[in-house]
mmCIF file of C-alpha atoms in Angstrom:
data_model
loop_
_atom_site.group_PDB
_atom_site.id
_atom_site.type_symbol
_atom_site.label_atom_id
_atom_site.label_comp_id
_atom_site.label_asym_id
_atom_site.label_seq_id
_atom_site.Cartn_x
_atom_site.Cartn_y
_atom_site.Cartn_z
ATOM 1 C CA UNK A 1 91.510 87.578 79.533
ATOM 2 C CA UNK A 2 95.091 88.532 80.945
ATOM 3 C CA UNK A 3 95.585 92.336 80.767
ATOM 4 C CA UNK A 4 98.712 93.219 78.878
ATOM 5 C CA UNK A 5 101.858 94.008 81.212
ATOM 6 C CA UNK A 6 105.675 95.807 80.444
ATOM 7 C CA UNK A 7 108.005 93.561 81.381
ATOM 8 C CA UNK A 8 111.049 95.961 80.521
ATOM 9 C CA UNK A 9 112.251 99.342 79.905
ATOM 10 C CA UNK A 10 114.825 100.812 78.497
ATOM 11 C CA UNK A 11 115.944 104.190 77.863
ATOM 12 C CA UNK A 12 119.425 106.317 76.109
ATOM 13 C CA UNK A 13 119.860 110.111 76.584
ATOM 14 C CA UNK A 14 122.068 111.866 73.950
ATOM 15 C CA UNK A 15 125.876 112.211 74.277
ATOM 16 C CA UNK A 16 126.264 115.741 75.100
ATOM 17 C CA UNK A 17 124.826 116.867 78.579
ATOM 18 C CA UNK A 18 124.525 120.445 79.477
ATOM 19 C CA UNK A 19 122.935 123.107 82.213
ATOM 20 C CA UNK A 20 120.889 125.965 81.283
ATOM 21 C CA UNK A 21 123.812 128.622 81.987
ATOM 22 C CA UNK A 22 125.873 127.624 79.471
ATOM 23 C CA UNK A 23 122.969 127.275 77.328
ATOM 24 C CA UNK A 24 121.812 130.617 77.863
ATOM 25 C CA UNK A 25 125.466 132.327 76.753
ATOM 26 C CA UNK A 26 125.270 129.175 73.681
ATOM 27 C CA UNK A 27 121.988 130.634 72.410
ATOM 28 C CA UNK A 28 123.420 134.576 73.130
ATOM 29 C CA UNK A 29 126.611 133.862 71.480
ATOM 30 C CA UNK A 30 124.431 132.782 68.766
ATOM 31 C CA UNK A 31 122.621 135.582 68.494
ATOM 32 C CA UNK A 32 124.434 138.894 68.241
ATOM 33 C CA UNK A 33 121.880 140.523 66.682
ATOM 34 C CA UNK A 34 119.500 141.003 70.259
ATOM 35 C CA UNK A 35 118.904 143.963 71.737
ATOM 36 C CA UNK A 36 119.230 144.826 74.878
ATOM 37 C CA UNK A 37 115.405 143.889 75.751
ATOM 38 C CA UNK A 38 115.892 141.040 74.053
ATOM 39 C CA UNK A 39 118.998 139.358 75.718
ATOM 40 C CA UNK A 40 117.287 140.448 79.327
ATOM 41 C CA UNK A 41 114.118 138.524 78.313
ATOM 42 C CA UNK A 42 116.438 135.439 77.219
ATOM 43 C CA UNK A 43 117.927 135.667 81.253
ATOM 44 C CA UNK A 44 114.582 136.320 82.363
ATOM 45 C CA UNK A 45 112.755 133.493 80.722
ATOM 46 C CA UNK A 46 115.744 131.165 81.604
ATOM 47 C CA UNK A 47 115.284 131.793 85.353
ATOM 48 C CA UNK A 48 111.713 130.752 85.481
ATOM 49 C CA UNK A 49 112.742 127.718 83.107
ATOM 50 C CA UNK A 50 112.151 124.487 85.320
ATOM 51 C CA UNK A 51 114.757 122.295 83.084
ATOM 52 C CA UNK A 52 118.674 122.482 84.802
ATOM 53 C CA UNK A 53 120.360 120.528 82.638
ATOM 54 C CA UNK A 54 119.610 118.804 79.096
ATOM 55 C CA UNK A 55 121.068 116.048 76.474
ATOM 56 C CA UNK A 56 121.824 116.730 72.867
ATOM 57 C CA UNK A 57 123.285 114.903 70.109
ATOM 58 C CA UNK A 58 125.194 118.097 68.892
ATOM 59 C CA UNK A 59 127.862 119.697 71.183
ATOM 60 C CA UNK A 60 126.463 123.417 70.863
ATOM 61 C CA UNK A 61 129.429 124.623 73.090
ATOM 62 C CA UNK A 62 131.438 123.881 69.352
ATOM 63 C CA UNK A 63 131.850 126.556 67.225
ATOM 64 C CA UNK A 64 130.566 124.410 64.086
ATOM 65 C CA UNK A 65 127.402 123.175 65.820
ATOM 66 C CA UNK A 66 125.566 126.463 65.926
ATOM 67 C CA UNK A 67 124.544 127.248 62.584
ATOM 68 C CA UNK A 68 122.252 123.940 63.010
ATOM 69 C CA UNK A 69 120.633 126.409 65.257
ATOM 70 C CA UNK A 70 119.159 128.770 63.188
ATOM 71 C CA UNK A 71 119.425 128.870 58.975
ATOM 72 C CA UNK A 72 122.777 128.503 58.282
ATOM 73 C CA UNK A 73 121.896 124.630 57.644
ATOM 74 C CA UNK A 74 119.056 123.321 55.533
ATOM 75 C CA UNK A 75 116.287 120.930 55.879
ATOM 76 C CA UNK A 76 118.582 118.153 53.809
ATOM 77 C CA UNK A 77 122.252 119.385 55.813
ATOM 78 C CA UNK A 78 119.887 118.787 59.213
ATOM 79 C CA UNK A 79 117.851 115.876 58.159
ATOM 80 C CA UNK A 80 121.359 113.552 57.941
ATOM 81 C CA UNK A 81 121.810 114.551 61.886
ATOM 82 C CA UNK A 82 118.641 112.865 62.391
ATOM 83 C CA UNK A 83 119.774 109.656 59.738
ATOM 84 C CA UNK A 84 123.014 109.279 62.225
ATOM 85 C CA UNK A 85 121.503 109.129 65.632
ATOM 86 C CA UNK A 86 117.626 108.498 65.306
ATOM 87 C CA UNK A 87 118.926 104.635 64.896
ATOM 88 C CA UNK A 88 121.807 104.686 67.077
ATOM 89 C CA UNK A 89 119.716 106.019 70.088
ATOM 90 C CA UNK A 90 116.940 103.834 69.295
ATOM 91 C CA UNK A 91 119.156 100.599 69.309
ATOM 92 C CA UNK A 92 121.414 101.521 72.363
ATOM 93 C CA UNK A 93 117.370 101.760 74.439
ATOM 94 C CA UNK A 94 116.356 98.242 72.825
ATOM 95 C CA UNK A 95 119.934 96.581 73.579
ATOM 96 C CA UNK A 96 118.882 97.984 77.773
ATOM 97 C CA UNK A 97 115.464 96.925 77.139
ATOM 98 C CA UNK A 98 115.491 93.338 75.713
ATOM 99 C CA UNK A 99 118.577 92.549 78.176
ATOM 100 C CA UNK A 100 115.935 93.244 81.987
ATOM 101 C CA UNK A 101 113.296 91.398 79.446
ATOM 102 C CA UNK A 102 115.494 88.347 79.072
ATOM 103 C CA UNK A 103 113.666 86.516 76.511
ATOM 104 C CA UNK A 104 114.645 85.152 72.526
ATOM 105 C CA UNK A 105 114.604 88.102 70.126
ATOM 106 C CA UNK A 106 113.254 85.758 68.116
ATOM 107 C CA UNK A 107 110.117 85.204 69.992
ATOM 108 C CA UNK A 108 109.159 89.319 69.610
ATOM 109 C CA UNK A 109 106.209 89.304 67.191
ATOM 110 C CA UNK A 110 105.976 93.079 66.078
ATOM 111 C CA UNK A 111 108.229 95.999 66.546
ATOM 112 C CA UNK A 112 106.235 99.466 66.896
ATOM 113 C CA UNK A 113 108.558 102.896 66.108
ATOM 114 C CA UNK A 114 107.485 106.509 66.706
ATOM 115 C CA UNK A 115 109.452 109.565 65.475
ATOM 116 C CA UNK A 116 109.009 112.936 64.417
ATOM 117 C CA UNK A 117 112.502 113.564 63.935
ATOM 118 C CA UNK A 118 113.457 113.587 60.340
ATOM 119 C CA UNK A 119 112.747 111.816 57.322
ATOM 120 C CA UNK A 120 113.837 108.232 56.041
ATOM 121 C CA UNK A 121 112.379 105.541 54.422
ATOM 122 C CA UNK A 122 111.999 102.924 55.587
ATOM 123 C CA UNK A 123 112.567 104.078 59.130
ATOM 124 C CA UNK A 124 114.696 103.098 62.146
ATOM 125 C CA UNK A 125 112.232 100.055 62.887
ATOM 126 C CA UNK A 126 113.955 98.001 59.573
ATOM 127 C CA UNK A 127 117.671 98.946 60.626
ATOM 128 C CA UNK A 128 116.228 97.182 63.969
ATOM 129 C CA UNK A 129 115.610 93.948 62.525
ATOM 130 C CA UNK A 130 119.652 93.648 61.656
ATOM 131 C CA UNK A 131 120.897 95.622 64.571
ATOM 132 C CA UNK A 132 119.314 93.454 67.199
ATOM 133 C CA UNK A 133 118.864 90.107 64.831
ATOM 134 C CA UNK A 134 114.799 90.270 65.228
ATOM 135 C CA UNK A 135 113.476 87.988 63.211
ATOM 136 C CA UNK A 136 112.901 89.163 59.013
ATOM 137 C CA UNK A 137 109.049 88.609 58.865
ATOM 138 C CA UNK A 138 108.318 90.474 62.088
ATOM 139 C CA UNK A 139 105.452 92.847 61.714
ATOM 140 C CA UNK A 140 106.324 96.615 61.445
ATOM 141 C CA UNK A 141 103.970 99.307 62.118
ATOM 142 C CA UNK A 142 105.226 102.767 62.201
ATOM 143 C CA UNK A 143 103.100 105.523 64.487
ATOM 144 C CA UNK A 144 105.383 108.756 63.003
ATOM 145 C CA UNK A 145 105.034 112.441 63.665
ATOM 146 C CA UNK A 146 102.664 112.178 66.986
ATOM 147 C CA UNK A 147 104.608 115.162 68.897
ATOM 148 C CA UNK A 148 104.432 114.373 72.785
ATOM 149 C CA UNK A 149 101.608 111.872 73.072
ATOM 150 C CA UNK A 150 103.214 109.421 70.221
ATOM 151 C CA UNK A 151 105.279 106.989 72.647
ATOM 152 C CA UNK A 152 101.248 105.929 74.457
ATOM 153 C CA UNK A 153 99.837 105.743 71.033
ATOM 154 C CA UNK A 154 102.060 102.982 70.123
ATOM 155 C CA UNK A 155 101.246 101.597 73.755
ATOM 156 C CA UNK A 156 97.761 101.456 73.343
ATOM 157 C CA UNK A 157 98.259 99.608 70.119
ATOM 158 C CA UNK A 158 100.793 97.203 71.570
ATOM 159 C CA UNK A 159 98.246 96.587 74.687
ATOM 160 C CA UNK A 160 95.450 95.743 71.526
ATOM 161 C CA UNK A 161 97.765 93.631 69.615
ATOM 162 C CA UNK A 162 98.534 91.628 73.276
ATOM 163 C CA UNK A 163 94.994 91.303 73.563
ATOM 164 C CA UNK A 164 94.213 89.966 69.910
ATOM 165 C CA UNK A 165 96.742 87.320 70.575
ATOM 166 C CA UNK A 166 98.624 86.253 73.818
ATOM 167 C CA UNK A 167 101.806 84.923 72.402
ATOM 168 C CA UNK A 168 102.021 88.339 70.676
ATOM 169 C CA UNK A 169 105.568 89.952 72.546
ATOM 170 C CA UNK A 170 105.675 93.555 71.142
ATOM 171 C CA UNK A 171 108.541 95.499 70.852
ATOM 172 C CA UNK A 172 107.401 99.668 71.469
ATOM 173 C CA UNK A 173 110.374 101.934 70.224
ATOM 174 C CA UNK A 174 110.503 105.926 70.781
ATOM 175 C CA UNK A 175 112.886 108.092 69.370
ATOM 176 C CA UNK A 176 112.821 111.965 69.201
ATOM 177 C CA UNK A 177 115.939 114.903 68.645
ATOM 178 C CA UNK A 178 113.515 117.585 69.607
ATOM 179 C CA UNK A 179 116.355 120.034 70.070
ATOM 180 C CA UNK A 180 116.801 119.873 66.275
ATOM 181 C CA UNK A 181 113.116 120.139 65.809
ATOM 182 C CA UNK A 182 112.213 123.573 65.878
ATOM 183 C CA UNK A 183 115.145 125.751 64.845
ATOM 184 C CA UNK A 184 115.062 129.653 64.605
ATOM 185 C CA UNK A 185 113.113 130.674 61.874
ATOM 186 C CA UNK A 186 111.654 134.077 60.867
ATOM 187 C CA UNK A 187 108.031 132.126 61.825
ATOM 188 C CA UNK A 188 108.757 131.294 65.380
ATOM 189 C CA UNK A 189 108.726 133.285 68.392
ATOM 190 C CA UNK A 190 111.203 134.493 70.446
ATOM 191 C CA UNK A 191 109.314 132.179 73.225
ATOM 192 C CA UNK A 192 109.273 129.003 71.007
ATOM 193 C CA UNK A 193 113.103 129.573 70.154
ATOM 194 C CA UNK A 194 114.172 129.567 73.796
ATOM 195 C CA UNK A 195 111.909 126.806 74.888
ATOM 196 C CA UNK A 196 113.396 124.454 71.887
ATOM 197 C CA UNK A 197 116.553 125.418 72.949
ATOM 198 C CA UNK A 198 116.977 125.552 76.707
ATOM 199 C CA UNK A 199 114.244 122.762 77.172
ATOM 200 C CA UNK A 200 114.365 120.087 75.246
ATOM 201 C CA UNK A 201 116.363 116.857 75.339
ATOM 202 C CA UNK A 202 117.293 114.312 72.738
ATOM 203 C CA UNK A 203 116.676 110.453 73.388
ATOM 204 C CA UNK A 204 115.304 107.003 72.937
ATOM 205 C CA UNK A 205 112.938 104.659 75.191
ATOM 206 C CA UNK A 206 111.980 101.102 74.247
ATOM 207 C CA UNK A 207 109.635 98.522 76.346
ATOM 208 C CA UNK A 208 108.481 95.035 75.719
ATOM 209 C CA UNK A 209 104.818 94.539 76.377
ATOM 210 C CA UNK A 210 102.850 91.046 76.261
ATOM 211 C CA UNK A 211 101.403 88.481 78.356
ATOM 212 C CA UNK A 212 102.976 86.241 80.908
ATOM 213 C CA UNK A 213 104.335 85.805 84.815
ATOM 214 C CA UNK A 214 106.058 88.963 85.886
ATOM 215 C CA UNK A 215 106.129 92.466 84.520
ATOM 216 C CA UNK A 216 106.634 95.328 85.789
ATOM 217 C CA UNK A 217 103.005 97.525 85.236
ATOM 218 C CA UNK A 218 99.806 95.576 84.109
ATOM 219 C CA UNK A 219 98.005 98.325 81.500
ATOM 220 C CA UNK A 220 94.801 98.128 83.006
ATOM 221 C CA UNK A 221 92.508 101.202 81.084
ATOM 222 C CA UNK A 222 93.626 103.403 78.309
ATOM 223 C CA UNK A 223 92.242 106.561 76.060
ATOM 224 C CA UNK A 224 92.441 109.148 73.275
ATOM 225 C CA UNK A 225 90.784 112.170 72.846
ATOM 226 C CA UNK A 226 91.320 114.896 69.747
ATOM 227 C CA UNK A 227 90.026 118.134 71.343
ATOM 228 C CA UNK A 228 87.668 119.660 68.898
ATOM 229 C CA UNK A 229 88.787 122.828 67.133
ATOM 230 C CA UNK A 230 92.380 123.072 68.452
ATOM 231 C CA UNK A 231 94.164 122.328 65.413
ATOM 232 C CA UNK A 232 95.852 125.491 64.934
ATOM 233 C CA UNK A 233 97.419 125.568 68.784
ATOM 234 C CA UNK A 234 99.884 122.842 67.740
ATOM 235 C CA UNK A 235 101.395 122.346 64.656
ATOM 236 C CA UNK A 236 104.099 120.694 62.781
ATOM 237 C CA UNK A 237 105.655 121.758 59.422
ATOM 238 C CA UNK A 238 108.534 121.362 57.264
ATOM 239 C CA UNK A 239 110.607 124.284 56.077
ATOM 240 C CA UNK A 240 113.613 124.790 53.938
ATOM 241 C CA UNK A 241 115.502 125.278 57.792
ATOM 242 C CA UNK A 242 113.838 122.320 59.200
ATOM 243 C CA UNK A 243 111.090 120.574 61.558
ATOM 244 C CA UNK A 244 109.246 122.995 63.574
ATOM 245 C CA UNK A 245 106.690 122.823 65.887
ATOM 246 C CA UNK A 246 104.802 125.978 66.368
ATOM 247 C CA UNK A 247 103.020 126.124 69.765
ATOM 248 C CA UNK A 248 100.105 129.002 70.975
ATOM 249 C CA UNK A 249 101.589 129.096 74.533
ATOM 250 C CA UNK A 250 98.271 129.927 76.425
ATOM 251 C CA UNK A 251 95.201 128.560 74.311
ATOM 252 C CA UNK A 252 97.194 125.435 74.202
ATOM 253 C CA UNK A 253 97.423 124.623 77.980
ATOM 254 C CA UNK A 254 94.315 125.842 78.693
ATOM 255 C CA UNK A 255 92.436 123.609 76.133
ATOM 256 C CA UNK A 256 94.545 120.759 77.461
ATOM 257 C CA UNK A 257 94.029 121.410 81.538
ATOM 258 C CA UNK A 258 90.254 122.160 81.018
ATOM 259 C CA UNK A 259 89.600 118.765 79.510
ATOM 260 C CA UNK A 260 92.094 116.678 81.662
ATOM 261 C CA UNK A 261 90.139 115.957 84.412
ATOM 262 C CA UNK A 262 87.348 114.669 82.157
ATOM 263 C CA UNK A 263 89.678 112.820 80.278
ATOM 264 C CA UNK A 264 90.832 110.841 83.621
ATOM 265 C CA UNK A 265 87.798 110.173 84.135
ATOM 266 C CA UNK A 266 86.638 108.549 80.683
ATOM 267 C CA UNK A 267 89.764 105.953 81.421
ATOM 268 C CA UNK A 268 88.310 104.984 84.123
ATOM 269 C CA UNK A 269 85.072 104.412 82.903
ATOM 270 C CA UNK A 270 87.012 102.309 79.732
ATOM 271 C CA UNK A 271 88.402 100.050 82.817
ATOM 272 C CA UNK A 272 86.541 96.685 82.258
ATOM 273 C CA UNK A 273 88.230 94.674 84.927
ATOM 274 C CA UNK A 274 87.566 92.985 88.271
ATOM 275 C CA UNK A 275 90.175 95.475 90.776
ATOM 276 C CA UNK A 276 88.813 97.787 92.865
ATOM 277 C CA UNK A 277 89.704 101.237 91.606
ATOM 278 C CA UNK A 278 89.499 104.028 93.720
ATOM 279 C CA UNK A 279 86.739 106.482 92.659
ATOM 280 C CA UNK A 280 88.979 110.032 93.659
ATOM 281 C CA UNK A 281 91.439 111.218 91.082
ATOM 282 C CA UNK A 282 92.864 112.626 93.886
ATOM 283 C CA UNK A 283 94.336 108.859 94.991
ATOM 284 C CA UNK A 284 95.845 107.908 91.967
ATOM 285 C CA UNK A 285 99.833 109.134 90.881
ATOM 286 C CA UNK A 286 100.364 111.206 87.936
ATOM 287 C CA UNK A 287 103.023 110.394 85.280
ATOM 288 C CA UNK A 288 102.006 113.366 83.513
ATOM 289 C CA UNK A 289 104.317 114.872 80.272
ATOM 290 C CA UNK A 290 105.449 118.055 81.535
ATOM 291 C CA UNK A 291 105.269 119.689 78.376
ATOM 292 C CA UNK A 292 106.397 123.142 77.686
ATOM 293 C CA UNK A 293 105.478 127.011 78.823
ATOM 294 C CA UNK A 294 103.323 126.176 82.140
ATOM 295 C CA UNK A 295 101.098 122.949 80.879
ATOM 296 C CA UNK A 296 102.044 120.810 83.442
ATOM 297 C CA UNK A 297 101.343 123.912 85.957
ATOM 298 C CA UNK A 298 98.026 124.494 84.685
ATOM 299 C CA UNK A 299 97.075 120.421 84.523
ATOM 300 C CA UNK A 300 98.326 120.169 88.414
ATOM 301 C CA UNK A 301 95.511 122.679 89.046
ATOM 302 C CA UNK A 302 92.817 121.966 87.023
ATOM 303 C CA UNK A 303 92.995 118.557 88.731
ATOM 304 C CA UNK A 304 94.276 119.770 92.433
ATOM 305 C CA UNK A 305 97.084 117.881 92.436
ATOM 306 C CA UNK A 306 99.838 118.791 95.348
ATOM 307 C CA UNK A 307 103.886 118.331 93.722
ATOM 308 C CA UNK A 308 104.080 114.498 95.642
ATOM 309 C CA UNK A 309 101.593 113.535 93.121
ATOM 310 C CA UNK A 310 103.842 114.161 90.205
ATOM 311 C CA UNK A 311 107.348 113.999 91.583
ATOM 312 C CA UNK A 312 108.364 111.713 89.134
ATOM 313 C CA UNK A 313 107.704 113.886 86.148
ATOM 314 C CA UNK A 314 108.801 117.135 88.359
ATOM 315 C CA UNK A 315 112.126 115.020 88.377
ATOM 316 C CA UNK A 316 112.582 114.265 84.641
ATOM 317 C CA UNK A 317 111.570 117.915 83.793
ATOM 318 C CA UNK A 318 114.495 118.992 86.132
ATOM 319 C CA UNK A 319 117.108 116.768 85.096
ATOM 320 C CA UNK A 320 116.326 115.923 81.527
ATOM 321 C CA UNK A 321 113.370 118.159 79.912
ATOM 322 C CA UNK A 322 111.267 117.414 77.239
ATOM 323 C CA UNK A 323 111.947 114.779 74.935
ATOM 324 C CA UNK A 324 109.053 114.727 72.922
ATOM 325 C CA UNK A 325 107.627 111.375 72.946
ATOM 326 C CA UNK A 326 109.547 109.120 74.763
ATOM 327 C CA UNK A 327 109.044 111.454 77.918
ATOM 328 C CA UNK A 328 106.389 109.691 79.482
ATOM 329 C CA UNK A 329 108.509 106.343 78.822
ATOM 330 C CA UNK A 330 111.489 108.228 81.051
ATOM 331 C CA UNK A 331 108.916 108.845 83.694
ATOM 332 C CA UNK A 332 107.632 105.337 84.011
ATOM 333 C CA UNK A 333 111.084 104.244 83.987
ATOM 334 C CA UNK A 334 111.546 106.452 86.967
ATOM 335 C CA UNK A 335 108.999 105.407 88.926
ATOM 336 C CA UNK A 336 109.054 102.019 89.127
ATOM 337 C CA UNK A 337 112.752 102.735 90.278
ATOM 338 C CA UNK A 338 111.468 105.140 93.012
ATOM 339 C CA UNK A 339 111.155 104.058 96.758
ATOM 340 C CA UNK A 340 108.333 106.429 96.477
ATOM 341 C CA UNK A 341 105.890 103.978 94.671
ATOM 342 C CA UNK A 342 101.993 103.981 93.972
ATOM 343 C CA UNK A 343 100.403 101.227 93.246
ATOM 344 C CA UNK A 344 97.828 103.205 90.292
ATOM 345 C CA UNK A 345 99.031 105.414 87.720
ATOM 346 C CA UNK A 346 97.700 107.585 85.169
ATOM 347 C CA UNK A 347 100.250 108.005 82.325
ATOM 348 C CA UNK A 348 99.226 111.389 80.197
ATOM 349 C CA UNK A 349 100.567 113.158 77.151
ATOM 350 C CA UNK A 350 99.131 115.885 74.668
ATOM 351 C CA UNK A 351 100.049 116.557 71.502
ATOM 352 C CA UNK A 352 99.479 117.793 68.319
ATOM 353 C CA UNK A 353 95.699 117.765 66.897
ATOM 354 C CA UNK A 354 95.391 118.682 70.090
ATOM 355 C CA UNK A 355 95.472 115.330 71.145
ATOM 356 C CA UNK A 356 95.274 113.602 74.321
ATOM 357 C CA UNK A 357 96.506 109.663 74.858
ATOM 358 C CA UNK A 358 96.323 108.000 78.114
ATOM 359 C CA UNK A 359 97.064 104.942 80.331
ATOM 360 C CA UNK A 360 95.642 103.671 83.564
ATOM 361 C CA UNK A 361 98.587 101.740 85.196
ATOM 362 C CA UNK A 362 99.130 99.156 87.911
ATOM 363 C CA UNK A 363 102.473 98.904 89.291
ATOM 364 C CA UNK A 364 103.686 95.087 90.250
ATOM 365 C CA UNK A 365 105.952 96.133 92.288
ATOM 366 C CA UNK A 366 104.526 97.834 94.292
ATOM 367 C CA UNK A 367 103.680 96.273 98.399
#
């Protein structure tokens, strides 16, 4: 049987692009109430921040866009910034992603969306169907409120639907405002509230996967993994100010990093096929999520990887941040763009559970 392949990818930042200076004075400006300490650990913390610039779909340099900050606005004044954009970013990444596919819409067989940002029912994948003129019985599945590793979840899926059926053309959708979705409540930490604010990125990334000549990565090997008692290190909650996540900074990496290699190794094993794979870790390319607060430091180590390994996520962490799920969607986007190309990949995100998802890739493109 034909392993499933992307044959396109598409992706939409935000509107509103800025660097972590201004953010910095944005989130002090905000804040008159710091103390000294306080404002010196904001400059501090912003230093060592690896992100330089970000994308939002609120202007926070306007006067009127910083109470969505903390709880001046909430959950039902914040949840309509998520109604107006979730759907507009999401159909601006299919409308890039169909067009380098080149096919029918009508010929798509199922549409997969993930989001945790916001609440509506039904969700952006039925405004889909009219935006881009998919087809009215096309099968929906939603994969909502995965955090990080959501956008490989619905991969792995699409990869199982492609092999249940070759004519089966999947549309994968991920949309995430994470810079709405943890706002400054009395229950997060002064660490969580600069992270969410100088670090993360809103955006959409779409892909079509199936069978067929072309493509641009064949999805060769894939796994999940819920790392037992680690609940607590990653949550998500509703409040009457929002979304939040709610992150334990150091258990968290380190229960992610110490199973990671392990991990790599299981989707190896789950590789059924007739290529050659080589047996180091050390020779494949890493399209790891780069997370927030040192993960993607401490998974580099625990698997002795040197920067070249994972310059294309070092790159999207610099210029972009973390968009929740669709990150590792940017990444791959990135790569196969890159004159610096490998020709096996393994695609990794963590989230919430904790979770791992993965995907052993083989570029096409690469000679």
């Amino acid at each position: 049987m034909e392993n499933p392949k992307i044959f396109s990818i598409g992706t939409k930042l935000a509107e509103f692009k800025s660097n972590t200076v201004d953010n910095v004075n944005v989130f002090l400006s905000a804040h008159p109430e710091l103390s000294n300490d306080q404002i010196q650990y904001v400059r501090e913390y912003a230093d060592k921040l690896p992100v330089e610039t970000r994308y939002t779909v609120l202007d926070y340099s306007v006067e009127s866009s910083k109470d969505y900050m903390g709880t001046a606005k909430n959950t039902e004044e914040k949840n309509y910034i998520y109604l107006d954009n979730v759907s507009k970013l999401s159909h601006e990444a299919c409308k890039v992603a169909l067009k380098e596919w080149g096919g029918n819409v009508k010929d798509l067989t199922h549409v997969l969306f993930s989001s945790c940002s916001g609440l509506k029912v039904p969700d952006s994948s039925f405004d889909l169907i009219g935006l881009l003129g998919l087809n009215e019985d096309i099968e929906r599945f939603s994969i909502n409120y995965q955090s990080e590793h959501g956008a490989l979840s619905c991969l792995r899926t699409a990869a199982q639907l492609s092999r249940l059926d070759s004519k089966n053309m999947i549309l994968v959708v991920i949309t995430d405002l994470p810079s709405l979705n943890v706002t400054f409540s009395p229950q997060a930490s002064d660490q969580e509230k600069i992270q969410s604010f100088l670090g993360c990125s809103d955006g959409s990334a779409a892909m079509v996967v199936g069978q067929g000549p072309g493509g641009i990565y064949e999805l060769l090997s894939y796994g999940n993994y819920v790392i037992p008692s680690t609940k607590e290190l990653m949550t998500m909650y509703t409040s009457k100010y929002g979304f939040q996540y709610l992150q334990k900074s150091e258990p968290f990496k380190t229960s992610v990093s110490s199973n990671i290699v392990n991990f790599c190794r299981t989707i190896l094993k789950n590789y059924e096929g007739l290529i050659q794979l080589p047996d180091d870790l050390w020779q494949y390319e890493y399209l790891l999520h780069p997370g927030s607060n040192g993960v993607l430091e401490e998974n580099m180590k625990s698997l002795s990887l040197k920067p070249d390994h994972c310059r294309h996520t070092l790159e999207i962490q610099k210029t972009i941040g973390n968009l929740c799920a669709p990150t590792v969607f940017f990444i791959m986007d990135l790569a196969r763009q890159s004159i610096f190309k490998s020709e096996f990949s393994f695609v990794i995100s963590y989230g919430v559970g904790i979770s791992l998802e993965g995907t052993l890739l083989r570029n096409l493109q690469f000679k």
